[in-house]
Coordinates of C-alpha atoms in Angstrom, one line a residue:
M1 CA 0.0 -0.2 -0.2
K2 CA 1.4 3.5 -0.8
T3 CA 1.6 6.1 1.4
I4 CA 0.3 9.7 0.5
H5 CA 1.2 13.1 2.3
L6 CA -1.9 15.5 1.8
I7 CA -1.7 18.8 2.3
H8 CA -5.4 20.0 2.3
N9 CA -6.4 23.6 2.5
P10 CA -9.7 23.3 3.8
G11 CA -10.6 26.9 2.8
A12 CA -10.5 26.1 -0.9
G13 CA -13.5 24.8 -2.7
D14 CA -16.5 23.6 -0.9
E15 CA -18.3 20.6 0.6
A16 CA -17.0 18.4 -2.3
H17 CA -13.3 19.2 -1.1
S18 CA -13.7 18.7 2.5
K19 CA -11.4 16.6 4.6
S20 CA -13.7 13.4 5.1
T21 CA -14.7 13.7 1.1
L22 CA -10.8 13.6 0.7
L23 CA -10.0 10.8 2.7
R24 CA -12.9 8.6 1.7
F25 CA -11.8 9.1 -1.9
I26 CA -7.9 8.3 -1.2
E27 CA -8.7 5.5 1.1
A28 CA -11.2 3.8 -1.1
A29 CA -8.4 4.0 -3.6
G30 CA -6.2 2.0 -1.7
Y31 CA -3.8 4.3 -0.1
E32 CA -2.7 5.0 3.4
C33 CA -3.2 8.7 3.8
R34 CA -1.4 11.1 6.4
Y35 CA -3.6 14.4 6.7
C36 CA -2.3 17.7 7.1
S37 CA -4.4 20.9 7.1
T38 CA -2.8 24.0 6.3
D39 CA -4.7 26.0 8.8
D40 CA -3.1 23.8 11.5
G41 CA 0.4 26.0 11.5
D42 CA 3.6 24.4 10.4
Q43 CA 2.5 20.6 11.0
W44 CA 2.1 20.1 7.2
K45 CA 5.9 20.8 6.7
N46 CA 6.8 17.9 8.6
I47 CA 7.0 15.6 5.8
D48 CA 8.0 11.9 6.0
P49 CA 10.9 11.0 3.5
N50 CA 9.4 7.6 3.5
T51 CA 6.3 9.1 1.9
D52 CA 5.5 7.8 -1.8
F53 CA 4.1 10.9 -2.9
I54 CA 2.9 14.5 -1.8
V55 CA -0.8 15.7 -2.8
I56 CA -1.6 19.0 -2.5
A57 CA -5.8 19.6 -2.1
G58 CA -6.2 23.4 -2.9
G59 CA -5.5 26.4 -5.2
D60 CA -2.5 27.9 -6.8
G61 CA -1.5 29.6 -3.5
T62 CA -1.3 26.0 -1.5
V63 CA 0.7 24.8 -4.4
K64 CA 3.1 27.6 -4.7
E65 CA 3.3 27.4 -0.6
T66 CA 4.0 23.8 -0.5
I67 CA 6.7 24.1 -3.4
S68 CA 8.4 27.0 -1.6
E69 CA 9.2 24.6 1.4
L70 CA 10.4 21.6 -0.9
L71 CA 12.7 24.0 -2.6
K72 CA 14.6 25.2 0.6
K73 CA 18.0 23.8 0.3
E74 CA 17.9 21.8 3.4
S75 CA 14.9 19.6 2.7
S76 CA 15.1 16.5 1.9
N77 CA 12.0 15.8 0.1
K78 CA 12.0 17.8 -2.5
R79 CA 12.3 14.8 -5.1
L80 CA 9.4 13.3 -3.5
P81 CA 6.5 13.2 -6.6
I82 CA 3.8 16.0 -6.2
A83 CA -0.2 15.7 -7.1
I84 CA -2.6 18.0 -7.2
L85 CA -6.2 17.8 -6.4
P86 CA -7.4 21.4 -8.0
C87 CA -9.9 22.8 -5.3
G88 CA -9.2 26.7 -5.5
T89 CA -10.4 29.4 -7.5
A90 CA -8.1 29.8 -10.8
N91 CA -6.1 26.4 -10.6
N92 CA -3.6 27.9 -13.4
I93 CA -0.8 25.5 -12.2
A94 CA -3.1 22.4 -12.8
G95 CA -4.7 23.6 -15.8
S96 CA -1.2 23.8 -17.3
L97 CA -0.5 20.2 -16.6
N98 CA -3.9 19.4 -18.1
I99 CA -5.1 18.1 -14.5
K100 CA -8.7 18.6 -14.6
G101 CA -12.3 16.7 -14.0
E102 CA -13.7 15.2 -11.1
L103 CA -11.7 14.4 -8.0
I104 CA -12.1 10.8 -7.9
D105 CA -11.0 10.6 -11.3
I106 CA -7.9 12.2 -10.8
I107 CA -7.0 9.9 -7.7
R108 CA -7.9 7.1 -9.4
S109 CA -5.4 8.0 -12.3
W110 CA -2.7 7.7 -9.6
S111 CA -2.5 4.2 -9.8
N112 CA -1.2 4.2 -13.3
P113 CA 0.4 7.5 -13.3
E114 CA 2.5 9.6 -15.5
T115 CA 5.0 12.2 -14.5
T116 CA 6.6 15.3 -15.9
A117 CA 9.5 17.5 -14.4
I118 CA 8.6 21.0 -13.7
D119 CA 10.7 24.0 -13.9
V120 CA 10.8 27.0 -11.8
G121 CA 11.9 30.6 -12.4
E122 CA 14.5 31.9 -10.1
I123 CA 14.3 35.5 -9.5
F124 CA 17.6 37.4 -8.6
D125 CA 18.5 41.1 -7.6
V126 CA 15.0 41.7 -6.1
E127 CA 15.2 42.4 -2.2
E128 CA 11.7 41.3 -0.2
S129 CA 10.5 39.2 -2.8
P130 CA 10.2 35.6 -3.3
D131 CA 13.2 33.9 -4.8
F132 CA 11.6 31.9 -7.5
F133 CA 8.3 31.7 -9.4
I134 CA 6.2 28.8 -10.5
E135 CA 3.2 30.4 -12.9
S136 CA 4.7 34.0 -14.0
F137 CA 6.8 37.3 -13.2
G138 CA 5.6 40.3 -14.2
Y139 CA 4.5 43.9 -15.1
G140 CA 1.9 45.9 -16.0
L141 CA -2.0 45.0 -16.6
F142 CA -1.8 42.3 -14.5
P143 CA -0.5 43.3 -11.3
F144 CA -2.7 46.4 -11.9
L145 CA -5.1 44.2 -12.0
M146 CA -4.4 42.8 -8.8
Q147 CA -4.2 46.1 -7.0
E148 CA -8.0 47.1 -8.6
M149 CA -9.4 44.0 -7.2
E150 CA -8.2 44.5 -3.7
R151 CA -8.9 48.2 -3.9
T152 CA -12.7 47.8 -5.3
G153 CA -13.2 44.6 -2.8
K154 CA -13.7 42.2 -5.5
N155 CA -11.0 40.0 -4.3
K156 CA -13.2 39.1 -1.6
I157 CA -15.8 37.4 -3.8
E158 CA -16.3 33.9 -2.4
D159 CA -18.0 31.9 -5.4
K160 CA -15.0 31.0 -7.3
E161 CA -16.3 31.4 -10.7
E162 CA -18.1 34.7 -9.8
K163 CA -14.6 36.2 -8.8
I164 CA -13.0 34.8 -12.3
K165 CA -15.6 36.7 -14.3
A166 CA -15.5 40.0 -12.0
A167 CA -11.5 39.9 -12.5
Q168 CA -12.1 39.3 -16.3
Q169 CA -14.8 42.3 -16.6
L170 CA -12.4 44.7 -14.4
M171 CA -9.4 43.5 -16.7
H172 CA -11.5 44.4 -19.7
D173 CA -12.2 47.5 -18.4
I174 CA -8.7 48.7 -17.2
S175 CA -7.3 47.4 -20.5
H176 CA -8.6 50.6 -22.4
S177 CA -7.0 52.8 -20.2
Y178 CA -3.7 51.7 -19.0
K179 CA -0.8 53.0 -20.8
P180 CA 2.2 51.5 -22.1
H181 CA 5.1 51.7 -20.1
T182 CA 8.9 51.7 -21.2
C183 CA 10.5 48.2 -20.8
E184 CA 14.4 47.6 -21.2
L185 CA 14.2 43.9 -21.8
I186 CA 17.0 41.6 -22.6
I187 CA 16.3 38.0 -23.7
D188 CA 19.0 35.3 -24.0
G189 CA 21.0 38.2 -24.8
E190 CA 19.3 39.8 -27.5
D191 CA 17.2 43.0 -27.1
H192 CA 13.8 43.5 -27.1
S193 CA 13.2 46.6 -25.5
G194 CA 9.8 48.8 -26.2
E195 CA 6.9 50.2 -24.9
Y196 CA 4.5 47.2 -23.4
L197 CA 0.9 47.2 -21.3
M198 CA 2.4 44.1 -20.1
A199 CA 5.4 42.0 -19.8
E200 CA 5.0 38.5 -18.3
I201 CA 7.8 36.0 -17.7
M202 CA 5.6 32.9 -18.1
N203 CA 6.1 29.2 -17.0
T204 CA 2.7 28.1 -17.1
R205 CA -0.2 28.6 -20.0
F206 CA -2.5 30.6 -17.9
I207 CA -2.2 33.7 -16.1
G208 CA -4.6 35.2 -13.1
P209 CA -8.6 34.8 -14.2
N210 CA -7.8 31.9 -16.5
L211 CA -6.1 34.0 -19.4
F212 CA -4.7 31.5 -21.8
L213 CA -1.7 33.6 -22.9
S214 CA 1.1 31.2 -23.2
P215 CA -0.8 28.3 -25.5
H216 CA 2.6 26.7 -26.4
G217 CA 4.5 26.6 -23.3
H218 CA 4.6 23.9 -20.7
P219 CA 5.9 24.3 -17.0
G220 CA 8.8 21.7 -17.6
D221 CA 10.0 22.5 -21.3
G222 CA 13.0 24.0 -20.0
T223 CA 12.1 27.5 -21.2
F224 CA 9.9 30.1 -20.0
E225 CA 7.6 32.1 -22.7
V226 CA 7.8 35.8 -22.4
V227 CA 4.4 37.4 -23.4
L228 CA 4.4 41.2 -24.5
I229 CA 1.8 43.5 -25.2
P230 CA 2.7 46.6 -26.9
G231 CA 0.5 49.6 -26.9
E232 CA -0.9 49.1 -30.5
D233 CA -2.4 45.5 -29.5
Q234 CA -4.5 47.2 -26.7
E235 CA -7.8 46.8 -28.6
K236 CA -7.1 43.1 -29.8
F237 CA -6.0 42.0 -25.9
A238 CA -9.5 44.0 -24.9
A239 CA -11.2 42.0 -27.5
Y240 CA -9.8 38.8 -26.2
V241 CA -10.8 39.4 -22.7
D242 CA -14.3 40.0 -23.9
S243 CA -14.4 36.8 -25.7
K244 CA -13.5 34.9 -22.0
I245 CA -16.3 36.9 -20.2
K246 CA -18.8 35.9 -23.1
D247 CA -17.2 32.0 -22.7
S248 CA -16.6 32.3 -26.2
E249 CA -12.7 32.2 -26.2
V250 CA -11.0 33.3 -29.4
M251 CA -7.4 32.6 -29.4
Y252 CA -5.2 35.9 -30.5
S253 CA -1.4 35.7 -30.9
F254 CA 0.7 38.2 -29.2
I255 CA 4.4 38.4 -29.0
T256 CA 5.6 35.5 -27.3
I257 CA 9.4 34.6 -27.2
R258 CA 11.1 31.2 -25.5
A259 CA 13.4 32.2 -23.1
E260 CA 16.0 30.9 -20.5
D261 CA 17.1 33.8 -19.2
V262 CA 15.9 37.3 -18.9
K263 CA 16.9 40.9 -17.5
I264 CA 14.5 43.5 -17.3
K265 CA 13.4 46.9 -16.5
W266 CA 9.9 48.4 -16.2
K267 CA 9.3 52.4 -15.9
G268 CA 6.7 51.6 -13.5
T269 CA 6.0 49.7 -9.8
H270 CA 3.3 47.5 -10.6
A271 CA 4.8 43.8 -10.4
H272 CA 3.8 40.8 -9.4
V273 CA 5.4 37.2 -8.5
D274 CA 2.8 34.5 -9.2
D275 CA -0.2 35.7 -7.1
E276 CA 1.5 38.1 -4.8
K277 CA 1.5 41.8 -6.1
I278 CA 5.1 43.2 -5.1
K279 CA 6.4 47.0 -5.1
L280 CA 9.5 47.7 -6.9
K281 CA 11.1 50.8 -7.6
E282 CA 11.2 52.3 -11.2
N283 CA 13.6 50.7 -13.5
A284 CA 14.8 48.3 -10.8
P285 CA 17.1 45.8 -12.5
V286 CA 15.3 42.3 -12.1
H287 CA 17.5 39.2 -13.3
I288 CA 15.0 35.8 -14.2
R289 CA 16.4 32.5 -14.9
V290 CA 15.1 28.9 -15.7
Q291 CA 16.0 26.2 -13.3
K292 CA 15.1 23.1 -15.1
N293 CA 13.9 20.0 -13.7
A294 CA 13.5 21.4 -10.2
L295 CA 10.3 19.3 -8.9
T296 CA 8.4 16.1 -10.3
F297 CA 4.7 16.2 -10.4
L298 CA 2.1 13.5 -11.2
I299 CA -0.4 14.5 -14.1

């Protein structure tokens, strides 16, 4: 019998994602489950190295917090495979790995799993910021959206579908008025500087409220996709977001450049690391580099 270390965020999801439901599904599938709640302080960090794999039941924030712990240099568990039970609002990490469907079906798939290596983005030269990202690091429209969601109180919406729609509508609204910013950008030694509404260094295919900006990317392909939206694409981007709002998503192609090493300066202060808004000095230099095959996930 395989042993699972389950890390559960009980605040994510609904009754279908409760402790009792998860344990019933997992144990019925033939696993021994060691349960930990993210509400119980740091107890979830005490992972027995004899565990067969780690399961994270929660959203992108719970996945990121768990990975942050595993990536610490002293961690002896960073090579344990990780499975995701997506219970959050956006679930961009799970979506980028094509982990979707009913929880019971995802759990059953572990009996004959495929695995994939996952890259992370290392962040250099930024004080008081996380040292890495899983989803994306970027400037412009998306961190400004995060600020506006907080200012308008829309980030407190509990229903996840309603919250995503509110974020998409707000993104549509601000995309018409947000001004392009000067960006000094060196990608793998080549200059791509310009005036952009958004500059996103993406490791996953989705960002924020399920915006599908990197359709050809994969978090384990050894590269980032740098997605750039110049000022002249303002209406095109707004039209794309509008198609998301209407549930009739139309794919638009934006400037996308594969990258392993990125040096960037942004004339502005709107920046983010994954789902965390950060404050940077204007034109502060940031260096981003891909760390390949950092972790292993079940898919």
